[in-house]
GROMACS .gro file of C-alpha atoms in nm:
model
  120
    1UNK     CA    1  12.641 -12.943 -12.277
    2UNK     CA    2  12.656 -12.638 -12.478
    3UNK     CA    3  12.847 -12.666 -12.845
    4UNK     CA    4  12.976 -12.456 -13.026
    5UNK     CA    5  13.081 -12.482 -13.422
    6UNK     CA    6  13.252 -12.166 -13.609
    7UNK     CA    7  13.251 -12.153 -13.983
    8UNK     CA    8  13.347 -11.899 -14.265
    9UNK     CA    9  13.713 -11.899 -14.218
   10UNK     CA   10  13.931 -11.898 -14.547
   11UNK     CA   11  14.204 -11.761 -14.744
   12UNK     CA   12  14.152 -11.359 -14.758
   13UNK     CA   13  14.368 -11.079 -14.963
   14UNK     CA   14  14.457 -10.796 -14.781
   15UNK     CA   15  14.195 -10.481 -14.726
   16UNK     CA   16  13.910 -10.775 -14.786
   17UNK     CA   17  13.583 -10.889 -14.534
   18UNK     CA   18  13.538 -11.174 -14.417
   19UNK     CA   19  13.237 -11.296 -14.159
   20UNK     CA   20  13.255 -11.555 -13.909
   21UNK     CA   21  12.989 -11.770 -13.767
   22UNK     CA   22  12.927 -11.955 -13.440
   23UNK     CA   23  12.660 -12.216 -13.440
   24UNK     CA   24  12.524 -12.309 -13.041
   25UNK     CA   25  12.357 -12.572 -12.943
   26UNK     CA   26  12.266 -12.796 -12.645
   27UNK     CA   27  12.185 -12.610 -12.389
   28UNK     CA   28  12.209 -12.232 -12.519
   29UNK     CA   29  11.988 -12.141 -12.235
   30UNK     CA   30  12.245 -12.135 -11.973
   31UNK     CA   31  12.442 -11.907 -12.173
   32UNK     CA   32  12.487 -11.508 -12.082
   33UNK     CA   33  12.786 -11.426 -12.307
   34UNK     CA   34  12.938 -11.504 -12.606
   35UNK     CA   35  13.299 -11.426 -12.760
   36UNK     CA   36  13.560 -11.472 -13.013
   37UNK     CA   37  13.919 -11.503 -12.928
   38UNK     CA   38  14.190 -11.603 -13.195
   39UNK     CA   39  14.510 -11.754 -13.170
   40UNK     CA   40  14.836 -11.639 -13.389
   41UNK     CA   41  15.095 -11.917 -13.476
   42UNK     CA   42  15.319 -11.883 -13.199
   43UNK     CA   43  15.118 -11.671 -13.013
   44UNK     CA   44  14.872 -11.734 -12.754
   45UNK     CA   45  14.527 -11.728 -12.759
   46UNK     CA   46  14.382 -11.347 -12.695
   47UNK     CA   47  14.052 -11.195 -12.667
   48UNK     CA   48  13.836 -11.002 -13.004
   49UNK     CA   49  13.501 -10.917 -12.848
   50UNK     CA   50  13.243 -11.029 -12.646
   51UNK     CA   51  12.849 -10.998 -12.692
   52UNK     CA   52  12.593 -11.073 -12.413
   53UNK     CA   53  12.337 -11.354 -12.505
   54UNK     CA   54  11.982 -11.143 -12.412
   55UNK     CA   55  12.084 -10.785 -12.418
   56UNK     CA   56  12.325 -10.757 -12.684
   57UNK     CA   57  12.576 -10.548 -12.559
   58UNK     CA   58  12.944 -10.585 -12.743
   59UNK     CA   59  13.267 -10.490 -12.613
   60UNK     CA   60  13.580 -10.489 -12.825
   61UNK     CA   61  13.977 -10.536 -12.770
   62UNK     CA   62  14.137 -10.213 -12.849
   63UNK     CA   63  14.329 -10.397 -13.113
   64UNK     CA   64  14.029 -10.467 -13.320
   65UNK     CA   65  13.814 -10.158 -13.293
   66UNK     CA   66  13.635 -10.031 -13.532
   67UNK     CA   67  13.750 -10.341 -13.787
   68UNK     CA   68  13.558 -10.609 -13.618
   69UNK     CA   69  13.205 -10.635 -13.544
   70UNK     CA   70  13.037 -10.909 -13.297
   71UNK     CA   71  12.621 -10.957 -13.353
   72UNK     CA   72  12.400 -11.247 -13.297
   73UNK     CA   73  12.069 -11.454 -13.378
   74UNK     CA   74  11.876 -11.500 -13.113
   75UNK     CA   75  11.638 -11.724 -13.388
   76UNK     CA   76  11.921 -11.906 -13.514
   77UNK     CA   77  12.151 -11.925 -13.203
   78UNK     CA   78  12.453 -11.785 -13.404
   79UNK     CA   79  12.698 -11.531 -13.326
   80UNK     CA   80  12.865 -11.357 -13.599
   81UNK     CA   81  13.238 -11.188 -13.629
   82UNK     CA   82  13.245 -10.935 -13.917
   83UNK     CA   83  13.590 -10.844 -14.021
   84UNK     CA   84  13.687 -10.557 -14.202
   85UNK     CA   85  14.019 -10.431 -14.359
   86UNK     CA   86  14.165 -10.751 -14.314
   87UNK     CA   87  14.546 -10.710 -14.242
   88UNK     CA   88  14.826 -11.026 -14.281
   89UNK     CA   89  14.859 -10.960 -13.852
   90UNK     CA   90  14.472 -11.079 -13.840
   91UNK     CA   91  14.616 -11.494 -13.958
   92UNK     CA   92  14.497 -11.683 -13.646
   93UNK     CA   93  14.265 -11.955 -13.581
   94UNK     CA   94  13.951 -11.790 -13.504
   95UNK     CA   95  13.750 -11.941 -13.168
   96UNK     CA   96  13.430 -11.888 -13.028
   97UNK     CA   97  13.349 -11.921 -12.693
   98UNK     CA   98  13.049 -11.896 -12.452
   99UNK     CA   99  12.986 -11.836 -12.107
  100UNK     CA  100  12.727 -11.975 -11.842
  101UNK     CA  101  12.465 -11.815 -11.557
  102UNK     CA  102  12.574 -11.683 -11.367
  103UNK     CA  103  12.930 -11.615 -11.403
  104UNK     CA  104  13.046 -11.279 -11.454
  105UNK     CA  105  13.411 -11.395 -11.588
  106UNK     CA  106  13.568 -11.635 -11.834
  107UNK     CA  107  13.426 -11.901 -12.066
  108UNK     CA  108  13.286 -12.254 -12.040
  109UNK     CA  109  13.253 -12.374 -12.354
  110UNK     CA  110  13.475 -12.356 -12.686
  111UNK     CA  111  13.431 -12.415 -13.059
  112UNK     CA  112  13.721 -12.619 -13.240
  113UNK     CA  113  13.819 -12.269 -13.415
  114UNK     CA  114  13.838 -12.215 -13.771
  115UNK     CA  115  14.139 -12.044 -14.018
  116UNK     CA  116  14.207 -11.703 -14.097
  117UNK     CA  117  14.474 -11.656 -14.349
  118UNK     CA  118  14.527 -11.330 -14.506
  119UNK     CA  119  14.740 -11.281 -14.782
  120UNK     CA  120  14.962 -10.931 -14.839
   0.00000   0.00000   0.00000
């Protein structure tokens, strides 16, 4: 059973960086993809970006283009979310999320999310 454990959430000012981590384990060979998604108060949950496990490859929501940025160790089996320009809309809790062989679609496995707060 794959787990998944994000860290480097906090308390941010607006315009500031802030970088995410997601810690695997258990299993991280099944996975193909990984991906943050973040959930608003009051909102629901929505998609940030995606990265695939072996090749690398990232894909963005159009929301968060250019601001956010979605790499991984291989060595260290941790995905990272780089935020930039951090903006009071960007407050959610922050979740990462990984996928299995051989699905093409959705995710299996979820991280218990941590907090964004940015402050105007």
């Amino acid at each position: 059973q794959v787990q998944l454990v994000e860290s480097g959430g906090g308390l941010v000012q607006t315009g500031g960086s802030l970088n995410l981590s997601c810690t695997t384990s258990h299993g991280t060979f099944s996975i193909n993809a990984m991906a943050w998604h973040r959930q608003a108060p009051g909102k629901e949950r929505e998609f940030v970006g995606q990265i695939g496990w072996t090749g690398g490859s990232t894909f963005y929501a159009d929301s968060v283009k250019g601001r956010f940025t979605i790499s991984r160790d291989s060595s260290k089996n941790t995905v990272n979310l780089l935020i930039n320009s951090l903006k009071p809309d960007d407050t959610a809790v922050y979740y990462c999320a990984a996928r299995r062989w051989p699905k093409s679609s959705g995710y299996d496995y979820w991280g218990q999310g941590t907090q964004v707060t940015v402050s105007s």
